[in-house]
XYZ file of C-alpha atoms in Angstrom:
599
model
C 0.000 0.000 0.000
C 2.958 2.383 0.327
C 4.360 2.132 -3.179
C 3.271 1.491 -6.764
C 5.784 -0.280 -8.988
C 5.631 0.151 -12.777
C 7.630 -2.313 -14.846
C 10.121 -1.086 -17.429
C 8.632 -3.290 -20.139
C 10.041 -6.500 -21.520
C 8.529 -8.887 -24.055
C 4.910 -7.725 -23.824
C 5.610 -3.972 -23.570
C 7.667 -1.493 -25.541
C 8.439 0.947 -22.717
C 7.894 1.663 -19.062
C 4.271 1.090 -18.140
C 4.246 4.477 -16.406
C 4.222 6.028 -19.901
C 0.542 5.080 -20.172
C -1.784 7.451 -18.287
C -4.532 4.838 -17.929
C -2.124 2.168 -16.656
C -0.905 4.639 -14.030
C -4.512 5.534 -13.247
C -5.446 1.857 -12.911
C -2.815 1.252 -10.231
C -3.706 4.428 -8.327
C -7.374 3.456 -8.497
C -6.583 0.270 -6.579
C -5.858 2.615 -3.677
C -9.316 4.153 -4.091
C -10.935 0.705 -4.058
C -8.812 -0.279 -1.066
C -9.983 2.675 1.034
C -13.681 2.408 0.083
C -15.241 -1.063 -0.269
C -11.826 -2.816 -0.052
C -13.111 -5.573 -2.334
C -11.555 -8.930 -1.460
C -9.093 -9.992 -4.149
C -10.706 -13.316 -5.025
C -13.410 -14.498 -7.432
C -16.155 -12.042 -8.326
C -15.250 -9.531 -5.608
C -11.688 -9.528 -6.934
C -12.950 -9.093 -10.508
C -14.944 -6.075 -9.302
C -11.745 -4.758 -7.685
C -9.944 -4.995 -11.027
C -12.960 -3.653 -12.920
C -13.248 -0.488 -10.829
C -9.522 0.123 -11.362
C -10.097 -0.222 -15.130
C -13.225 1.948 -15.081
C -11.560 4.790 -13.200
C -8.486 4.454 -15.436
C -10.710 4.836 -18.504
C -12.253 7.929 -16.928
C -8.811 9.423 -16.228
C -7.708 8.855 -19.828
C -11.192 9.289 -21.261
C -10.461 9.752 -24.955
C -11.208 6.079 -25.660
C -12.109 2.807 -23.951
C -8.718 1.112 -24.322
C -6.159 0.472 -21.558
C -2.397 0.550 -22.162
C -2.417 1.227 -25.899
C 0.679 3.444 -25.596
C 2.929 0.748 -24.148
C 1.900 -2.679 -25.502
C 3.917 -4.742 -27.944
C 1.454 -5.319 -30.786
C 3.148 -8.622 -31.574
C 1.811 -9.816 -28.206
C -1.367 -7.733 -27.811
C -2.531 -7.879 -31.417
C -5.522 -5.626 -30.715
C -3.152 -2.809 -29.782
C -4.257 -2.575 -26.158
C -4.101 -4.527 -22.901
C -7.876 -4.260 -22.426
C -10.855 -2.674 -24.124
C -14.000 -1.858 -22.150
C -16.002 -1.481 -25.356
C -14.866 -4.913 -26.573
C -13.520 -7.104 -23.746
C -12.691 -9.954 -26.139
C -10.112 -7.494 -27.457
C -9.655 -9.191 -30.811
C -9.252 -12.660 -29.283
C -11.341 -15.802 -29.161
C -10.238 -17.475 -25.918
C -7.998 -17.122 -22.878
C -5.123 -18.317 -25.044
C -5.222 -14.939 -26.790
C -3.399 -12.166 -24.928
C -5.768 -9.496 -23.628
C -8.953 -11.543 -24.089
C -11.717 -11.225 -21.468
C -15.250 -12.651 -21.472
C -17.948 -10.078 -22.196
C -20.896 -12.009 -20.751
C -21.604 -13.722 -17.434
C -22.502 -16.992 -19.150
C -18.942 -17.410 -20.454
C -17.153 -16.255 -17.305
C -14.035 -18.076 -16.111
C -14.776 -20.486 -13.220
C -11.323 -21.932 -12.515
C -8.883 -21.249 -9.687
C -6.078 -19.479 -11.568
C -5.589 -15.731 -11.264
C -7.270 -15.751 -7.821
C -10.398 -17.116 -9.447
C -10.160 -14.954 -12.570
C -9.859 -11.459 -11.118
C -8.097 -10.094 -14.229
C -10.239 -12.216 -16.559
C -13.827 -11.755 -15.398
C -13.351 -8.034 -14.803
C -14.206 -7.673 -18.486
C -17.868 -8.392 -17.687
C -18.526 -5.413 -15.345
C -16.143 -3.360 -17.524
C -18.431 -3.867 -20.494
C -21.525 -3.161 -18.380
C -19.998 0.175 -17.431
C -19.214 0.966 -21.085
C -22.829 0.250 -22.059
C -24.159 2.337 -19.169
C -21.830 5.265 -19.922
C -22.755 5.113 -23.595
C -26.417 5.406 -22.631
C -26.203 8.197 -20.020
C -22.808 9.826 -20.609
C -19.475 9.442 -18.852
C -20.123 12.344 -16.475
C -23.126 10.632 -14.938
C -21.765 7.099 -15.200
C -18.547 7.756 -13.268
C -20.463 9.398 -10.421
C -22.948 6.507 -10.214
C -20.263 3.817 -10.105
C -18.140 5.675 -7.577
C -21.166 6.132 -5.319
C -21.994 2.422 -5.651
C -18.435 1.514 -4.653
C -18.288 3.908 -1.731
C -21.806 3.516 -0.331
C -23.212 0.127 -1.303
C -20.427 -2.404 -1.816
C -18.449 -4.214 0.880
C -15.427 -6.503 0.873
C -17.270 -9.658 -0.258
C -19.611 -8.035 -2.806
C -20.379 -10.014 -5.971
C -21.611 -9.022 -9.442
C -25.263 -9.127 -8.327
C -24.377 -6.601 -5.610
C -22.783 -4.296 -8.182
C -26.044 -4.293 -10.130
C -28.127 -3.498 -7.062
C -25.645 -0.904 -5.796
C -25.303 0.884 -9.123
C -29.088 1.001 -9.532
C -29.500 2.482 -6.052
C -26.710 4.995 -6.675
C -28.375 6.023 -9.956
C -31.655 6.516 -8.084
C -29.877 8.580 -5.413
C -28.209 10.899 -7.912
C -30.542 11.022 -10.892
C -33.765 9.168 -11.683
C -35.692 6.456 -13.513
C -33.920 6.880 -16.860
C -30.494 6.255 -15.329
C -31.756 3.379 -13.157
C -33.235 1.694 -16.220
C -29.943 2.218 -18.059
C -28.104 0.397 -15.251
C -30.435 -2.594 -15.528
C -30.241 -2.626 -19.326
C -26.441 -2.657 -19.246
C -26.347 -5.429 -16.656
C -28.899 -7.462 -18.637
C -26.785 -7.181 -21.764
C -23.729 -8.700 -20.032
C -25.790 -11.285 -18.129
C -25.256 -10.010 -14.584
C -28.356 -11.276 -12.772
C -30.785 -9.108 -10.857
C -32.207 -9.623 -7.395
C -31.698 -8.432 -3.868
C -28.114 -7.701 -2.816
C -26.439 -10.235 -0.543
C -26.051 -9.690 3.177
C -22.467 -10.374 4.215
C -23.043 -9.436 7.855
C -25.200 -12.323 9.051
C -24.827 -13.223 12.729
C -24.723 -16.683 14.261
C -27.142 -17.871 16.926
C -25.745 -17.634 20.435
C -24.285 -20.827 21.844
C -26.939 -22.120 24.327
C -24.429 -23.693 26.714
C -22.816 -22.479 29.916
C -20.068 -19.877 29.569
C -16.482 -20.568 30.688
C -13.115 -18.887 30.293
C -9.795 -20.743 30.024
C -6.874 -18.616 31.096
C -3.330 -18.779 32.345
C -1.278 -16.897 34.920
C 1.409 -14.304 34.286
C 4.156 -16.946 34.100
C 2.077 -19.327 31.926
C 2.735 -22.084 34.473
C -0.723 -23.714 34.177
C -4.197 -23.473 32.644
C -7.097 -22.280 34.811
C -10.844 -22.451 34.242
C -13.280 -19.737 35.342
C -17.039 -19.378 35.237
C -18.632 -16.266 33.732
C -18.581 -14.488 37.116
C -14.817 -15.014 37.532
C -14.957 -17.959 39.974
C -12.102 -20.396 39.413
C -13.499 -23.918 39.089
C -10.227 -25.321 37.814
C -7.419 -23.947 39.958
C -5.419 -25.109 38.121
C -7.413 -26.958 35.461
C -4.275 -28.323 33.740
C -1.128 -28.252 35.853
C 1.280 -27.916 32.942
C 3.331 -24.947 31.756
C 2.198 -23.738 28.349
C 3.774 -22.047 25.339
C 0.561 -21.151 23.499
C -2.883 -20.233 24.798
C -5.580 -22.911 24.335
C -7.768 -23.104 21.234
C -11.270 -24.538 21.800
C -13.957 -26.014 19.544
C -17.177 -24.043 19.213
C -19.130 -26.592 21.267
C -16.573 -26.563 24.094
C -15.750 -30.252 23.675
C -12.028 -30.181 22.879
C -9.128 -27.800 23.415
C -5.587 -27.932 22.063
C -2.452 -26.075 23.119
C 1.335 -26.300 22.933
C 3.072 -27.021 26.213
C 6.317 -25.440 27.347
C 7.964 -28.690 26.203
C 6.987 -27.866 22.555
C 4.517 -30.768 22.354
C 0.893 -30.438 21.259
C -1.682 -31.461 23.873
C -5.411 -32.050 23.618
C -7.964 -31.665 26.400
C -11.131 -33.740 26.162
C -13.203 -31.270 28.164
C -16.198 -33.586 28.538
C -14.111 -36.546 29.738
C -11.731 -34.230 31.646
C -8.807 -36.009 29.971
C -5.436 -34.592 28.889
C -3.346 -36.334 26.222
C -0.160 -35.481 24.354
C -0.790 -35.866 20.628
C 2.577 -34.989 19.060
C 5.519 -37.348 18.633
C 8.226 -34.692 18.456
C 8.754 -31.500 20.506
C 8.849 -29.170 17.495
C 5.700 -27.049 17.916
C 5.099 -23.429 18.864
C 1.366 -22.810 18.449
C -1.770 -24.744 17.468
C -5.425 -23.907 16.750
C -8.380 -26.245 16.289
C -11.149 -25.420 13.813
C -14.512 -24.424 15.253
C -16.031 -27.770 14.196
C -13.053 -29.738 15.515
C -12.241 -31.283 12.122
C -8.851 -29.677 11.472
C -5.948 -28.050 13.254
C -3.448 -25.416 12.181
C 0.000 -25.471 13.733
C 3.318 -23.613 13.730
C 6.710 -25.197 14.309
C 9.445 -23.888 16.573
C 11.677 -23.251 13.552
C 10.027 -19.828 13.228
C 9.679 -20.273 9.479
C 6.986 -18.724 7.297
C 4.843 -21.866 7.130
C 1.481 -22.877 8.585
C 0.737 -26.607 8.789
C -2.865 -27.734 8.297
C -3.788 -31.202 9.591
C -7.012 -32.870 8.483
C -8.646 -34.938 11.225
C -11.379 -36.417 9.037
C -9.304 -37.659 6.111
C -5.848 -37.808 7.646
C -2.895 -36.049 6.052
C -1.408 -32.598 6.295
C -0.207 -29.758 4.098
C 2.199 -26.897 4.661
C 1.343 -23.447 3.325
C 4.013 -20.767 3.008
C 2.955 -17.241 3.875
C 3.552 -14.332 1.509
C 2.527 -10.701 1.140
C 0.178 -10.328 -1.852
C 0.028 -7.572 -4.460
C -2.438 -6.706 -7.238
C -0.127 -8.335 -9.810
C -0.530 -12.053 -10.428
C 2.378 -14.097 -9.087
C 4.139 -11.135 -7.433
C 4.584 -10.761 -3.678
C 6.444 -8.123 -1.699
C 8.540 -8.237 1.435
C 9.326 -11.361 3.408
C 7.149 -13.057 6.000
C 9.463 -14.189 8.795
C 6.987 -16.188 10.891
C 3.384 -16.270 12.072
C 2.530 -16.239 15.779
C -1.184 -16.121 16.756
C -3.492 -18.329 14.648
C -7.274 -18.814 14.723
C -9.778 -20.521 12.400
C -12.782 -18.702 10.984
C -16.265 -20.230 11.318
C -16.333 -21.665 7.791
C -13.287 -23.848 8.491
C -11.758 -22.563 5.244
C -9.623 -19.658 6.452
C -6.972 -19.237 9.134
C -6.416 -15.757 10.544
C -2.884 -15.043 11.768
C -0.481 -12.330 12.756
C 3.047 -12.415 11.381
C 6.400 -10.701 11.635
C 7.465 -9.237 8.290
C 10.664 -7.784 6.951
C 10.887 -5.389 4.017
C 13.807 -3.456 2.548
C 13.340 0.273 3.172
C 15.328 3.312 2.121
C 17.435 3.094 5.294
C 17.731 -0.657 5.727
C 15.407 -3.475 6.683
C 12.131 -2.672 8.449
C 10.375 -5.174 10.714
C 6.651 -4.975 11.506
C 3.723 -7.184 12.522
C 0.524 -7.398 10.520
C -2.626 -9.545 10.301
C -3.489 -11.830 7.412
C -6.038 -14.414 6.318
C -5.073 -17.549 4.400
C -7.588 -19.703 2.523
C -6.426 -23.284 3.159
C -9.528 -25.483 2.764
C -11.904 -26.216 -0.110
C -15.203 -27.177 1.524
C -16.851 -28.136 -1.775
C -14.178 -30.745 -2.487
C -13.530 -31.462 1.221
C -9.795 -31.178 0.779
C -6.824 -28.838 1.041
C -6.672 -25.923 -1.371
C -3.947 -26.410 -3.943
C -3.038 -22.709 -3.930
C -3.773 -20.669 -0.846
C -5.094 -17.144 -1.310
C -3.893 -14.589 1.237
C -5.490 -11.266 2.096
C -4.485 -8.689 4.674
C -6.394 -6.726 7.291
C -4.395 -3.639 6.349
C -2.698 -3.270 2.987
C -0.852 -0.327 4.474
C 0.411 -0.489 8.054
C 1.819 2.946 8.998
C 5.533 3.223 9.670
C 6.545 1.967 13.146
C 3.073 0.456 13.689
C 2.345 -3.209 14.354
C -0.992 -5.010 14.607
C -1.447 -8.460 16.133
C -3.283 -10.818 18.493
C -6.391 -11.094 16.271
C -9.526 -12.943 17.397
C -12.980 -13.484 15.887
C -16.258 -12.350 17.402
C -18.322 -15.263 18.751
C -21.544 -14.181 16.995
C -20.430 -11.971 14.080
C -17.911 -13.747 11.816
C -17.195 -10.431 10.069
C -15.994 -8.734 13.303
C -12.510 -9.191 14.777
C -10.601 -7.610 17.651
C -6.852 -7.021 17.694
C -3.942 -5.044 19.168
C -2.591 -1.867 17.550
C 0.793 -0.587 18.749
C 2.791 2.420 17.623
C 6.454 1.748 18.399
C 6.933 5.451 19.016
C 4.432 5.548 21.882
C 3.489 3.628 25.003
C -0.128 2.774 24.139
C -1.281 -0.636 23.005
C -4.730 0.114 21.638
C -7.435 -2.531 21.750
C -9.417 -2.210 18.517
C -12.187 -4.073 16.731
C -12.953 -3.971 13.019
C -15.760 -4.854 10.629
C -14.079 -6.880 7.868
C -16.878 -6.148 5.388
C -17.267 -2.396 5.774
C -13.718 -1.587 6.911
C -14.995 0.346 9.961
C -12.618 0.314 12.959
C -13.027 1.331 16.614
C -12.609 5.062 17.059
C -11.766 5.775 19.844
C -10.077 2.503 20.861
C -11.969 0.069 23.053
C -9.123 0.424 25.547
C -5.718 2.127 25.655
C -3.374 -0.232 27.470
C 0.317 -0.121 28.389
C 0.980 -3.696 27.219
C -0.431 -6.185 24.733
C -4.169 -6.746 25.249
C -4.548 -10.323 23.867
C -8.330 -9.852 23.436
C -11.135 -12.430 23.276
C -14.908 -12.009 22.953
C -17.305 -13.495 25.496
C -19.822 -16.021 24.055
C -22.600 -13.401 23.860
C -20.257 -10.728 22.390
C -21.434 -8.267 25.024
C -17.943 -7.992 26.514
C -14.357 -8.524 25.518
C -11.599 -9.712 27.847
C -8.030 -8.438 27.732
C -4.790 -8.508 29.730
C -4.760 -5.468 32.003
C -2.657 -3.950 34.751
C -4.010 -2.207 37.874
C -2.579 1.087 39.146
C -0.471 -0.805 41.695
C 1.078 -2.966 38.936
C -1.033 -6.074 39.576
C -1.677 -8.003 36.369
C -5.282 -9.005 35.776
C -7.643 -10.379 33.199
C -10.124 -7.548 32.627
C -13.443 -7.060 30.818
C -14.732 -4.246 28.625
C -18.441 -3.904 27.772
C -19.141 -3.468 24.040
C -21.703 -1.397 22.199
C -24.189 -2.986 19.814
C -21.862 -2.430 16.837
C -19.004 -4.194 18.693
C -16.761 -1.340 17.538
C -17.496 0.887 20.524
C -17.358 0.421 24.300
C -19.623 1.351 27.202
C -18.564 2.464 30.672
C -15.271 1.536 32.307
C -13.246 -1.661 32.217
C -13.799 -4.104 35.075
C -11.716 -6.736 36.855
C -12.430 -10.366 35.959
C -9.627 -12.500 37.482
C -6.675 -11.158 39.468
C -3.429 -12.578 38.083
C -5.192 -13.936 35.009
C -3.837 -13.631 31.488
C -4.742 -14.673 27.902
C -8.394 -15.565 28.491
C -10.203 -17.730 25.927
C -14.007 -17.828 26.214
C -16.297 -20.652 25.128
C -19.736 -22.120 25.812
C -20.440 -25.856 25.985
C -23.621 -26.009 23.895
C -24.193 -26.858 20.231
C -25.264 -24.490 17.474
C -25.183 -24.417 13.680
C -22.011 -22.682 12.510
C -21.984 -23.979 8.938
C -24.418 -24.618 6.125
C -22.374 -27.627 5.024
C -24.002 -31.016 5.423
C -22.443 -33.284 8.013
C -20.423 -36.146 6.581
C -21.147 -38.194 9.696
C -23.929 -40.662 8.872
C -24.993 -42.592 11.931
C -27.420 -44.774 9.950
C -24.714 -46.304 7.779
C -21.946 -47.179 10.230
C -21.599 -48.082 13.913
C -18.238 -48.125 15.738
C -18.181 -49.671 19.209
C -17.136 -49.887 21.984
C -15.654 -46.442 22.375
C -13.539 -46.072 24.486
C -12.020 -49.421 23.542
C -9.749 -51.744 25.513
C -7.992 -52.950 22.350
C -10.666 -54.271 19.990
C -13.562 -52.607 18.189
C -16.485 -53.640 16.006
C -17.297 -51.668 12.875
C -20.798 -52.526 11.727
C -21.975 -51.602 8.255
C -25.754 -51.457 8.374
C -26.390 -50.858 4.665
C -24.896 -52.006 1.375
C -22.072 -49.509 0.876
C -20.504 -51.191 -2.150
C -17.547 -53.497 -2.624
C -14.691 -51.158 -1.766
C -15.224 -50.159 1.873
C -12.273 -49.590 4.195
C -11.376 -48.184 7.593
C -8.359 -45.906 7.887
C -6.760 -45.270 11.286
C -4.660 -42.177 11.984
C -3.609 -40.078 14.960
C -4.625 -36.532 15.814
C -1.804 -35.095 13.709
C -2.864 -37.035 10.631
C -0.209 -39.752 10.800
C -1.675 -42.948 9.227
C -1.288 -46.317 10.967
C -3.377 -48.882 9.148
C -6.066 -49.412 6.511
C -8.469 -52.313 6.996
C -10.863 -53.631 4.353
C -14.457 -53.961 5.612
C -17.333 -56.237 4.687
C -21.058 -55.696 5.100
C -22.196 -56.564 8.606
C -19.938 -56.725 11.662
C -16.143 -56.411 11.347
C -13.989 -57.257 14.381
C -10.717 -55.311 14.381
C -7.851 -55.871 16.801
C -6.119 -52.576 17.583
C -2.787 -54.054 18.611
C -1.079 -51.753 16.101
C -2.168 -48.730 18.202
C -0.915 -47.768 21.651
C -3.206 -46.185 24.235
C -4.432 -42.745 23.301
C -6.844 -40.898 21.006
C -7.123 -41.592 17.282
C -9.496 -41.237 14.354
C -11.011 -44.002 12.269
C -12.401 -42.918 8.908
C -14.752 -45.246 7.001
C -14.690 -44.754 3.246
C -16.770 -46.271 0.455
C -15.165 -46.020 -3.014
C -12.954 -43.261 -1.658
C -15.828 -41.188 -0.245
C -15.931 -40.612 3.522
C -19.054 -42.061 5.127
C -18.139 -41.417 8.716
C -15.186 -40.376 10.844
C -15.131 -41.356 14.499
C -12.827 -40.125 17.243
C -11.590 -43.289 18.959
C -10.101 -43.575 22.454
C -8.063 -46.623 23.465
C -7.683 -47.328 27.198
C -6.269 -50.760 27.999
C-alpha cells in the first residue's frame, strides 16, 4: 500500500508502463478501491476490484475505452491494447489470446487461476460500465459507479451486488432513466438481478454455559473460570504452556502447545489430557470451530502454517507471503506467524506475522494480520493454492498489529492489538471486515499487549490489564451494539489472570455444510475401547469399503478392508491414546469417528 511499482517493459511492452496514463490511473485506483469497499481480491469480488480500477483508469484517460495502448507490444497484444471496455474480447477468441476477457456472465471463467479470474472476469462489469456510460454519458456514469463503490459495496460483494448498488446509486443521484440504463447494461452482459447479498449475518448464540480458560502471568498452568470469575479449575491443567488454548465451538475439545513444545489435547467432557505430538517441534496450534482440522506452527520460526485434516488424515504446509495486485508477485518477506485462529467456515486461518521489508534506510520489521484460505469445503480437501489477504494493505511506519480474534456471533468482526512503536499505548481495537470500519476511539488504551477475546454473547471482551499498583489481571470491557465501541469503564475479571479464551459448551449451527457423519450407515463400538472394536456396516455400501486409522496429527497407521455386517478389528497396532477411524466407500468418507483406546 505504500508504493506502486511500474515495470520497465520487456517482451509484452515497448516501454515503461508508467508512460501510459490509464495504466498509471489503474494502479492508483486500486488505492481508491482499497480505502472504500476494499473488495476482497478473489473471485467475483476480486474481478470487481480490477474492474473499478479499469473503469476509473478509462475515466482518467477518457479519450477512448482502451487500456495501455501506448505501451503494448502489438506482436503480443494484437488488438493494440491490454484491455478494451467497449470490446472485452479485445480481438481474441479465448484465454489463449493475450488481452482476451469474457464479455458475458454466461462465459465467465470459473477456474482457480488468477485468484479465481480477477483479471479475466473483470471484463464483464467493464463492459456493463461501457454500455451504461454510452447510454447516459461518462459524467453521470462515473459518479454513479463511484457512489456504488463507496456507499453500497463491501469486501465480499459479488456481481449481483454491483447491479443493485449501481441502480440504487443512480436513483440517489438522478432518476428512472439512469436506473433503467443500469439494468439494461447489466442485462446485456448477463449479470443477474435480485436483492443484494447480506455479508453481515450473525450466528445464533451458543446455548451452553459460559467458561473462560486462562493462564497466569508466568504461563505455568491453565485455569478455568465461570462467567462471574470464579475459578473452578485452579489449576485446570497443571502444565506450563507455550501457546494459549484453542477450543472447539461446542466446548468439547481444546488444544495447546506445552512449554515442552509438544501439542496437547484436552477432552473437556471426559476431563482427559493427552499429548498428541511425537516430536517437541511445535510453537502454536489452533483447532477449527467444528473440531475437524488443526493449524500449527513449528518452533523453527519459518513462514509456514501446517494444516492437519482430522477427518481424512494427512497434512499440508502453506508458506505465507505478502500479496500484491499483480498475479504471481509478492512483496517483502514473512518471517513467521505467531497467533493463529480458524474462521467459522473452516476454510480460512487468521494469523499475525512478523514481516521484513527493505526500506530506504535498511530493513524494516513490523507485525501485521493476514487471512489464508487453506480449505476447499466443496471438495472437502486442502486448497492447492492458498489465497492470502491482509487486514491492512498499508500499516503505517513503526506500527504493528497483532493478536487477532474473531467475534463469537459476528464472523465479520474481529478484535486485535494496535501498537505504535513510538508511543506507550497498546490500543485494543475491533474492526468490521466487510465495511472496513474500525473502533474510534479505541476500546481500551493499554500499556501492554491486550490479547483480546470475545465473550460467548459478544457483550464484553476480555483483555490482559494492569491495575494502578502494577497487579496483572484479566479484565473485561463492555461493548456497544456495533461491537466497535465500548460502554462504561473496564472491570476486573480475574486477578493474576492472562490470555483468556471464552467458550460455551452447547451446540449451534455454525456452517451450512451437510455433516459427513452418517450414523445410519456405520456403527463403531465400543468407544472407548480396551484394544478391539467392532465396525458394523448397516447398509450395502458397495464393494470397496475400508477403515483408515490415523492419529490426531494425521499420521496414518493402518487401513483395513471392511465387509457388510460386523467387522472385528484388533487394535494391537495402536498404543493407548486418542485416534481417528475414517470409514470410506469407493474413496468417499461415510463417517469419521474419534476413537479412544484405554487398555
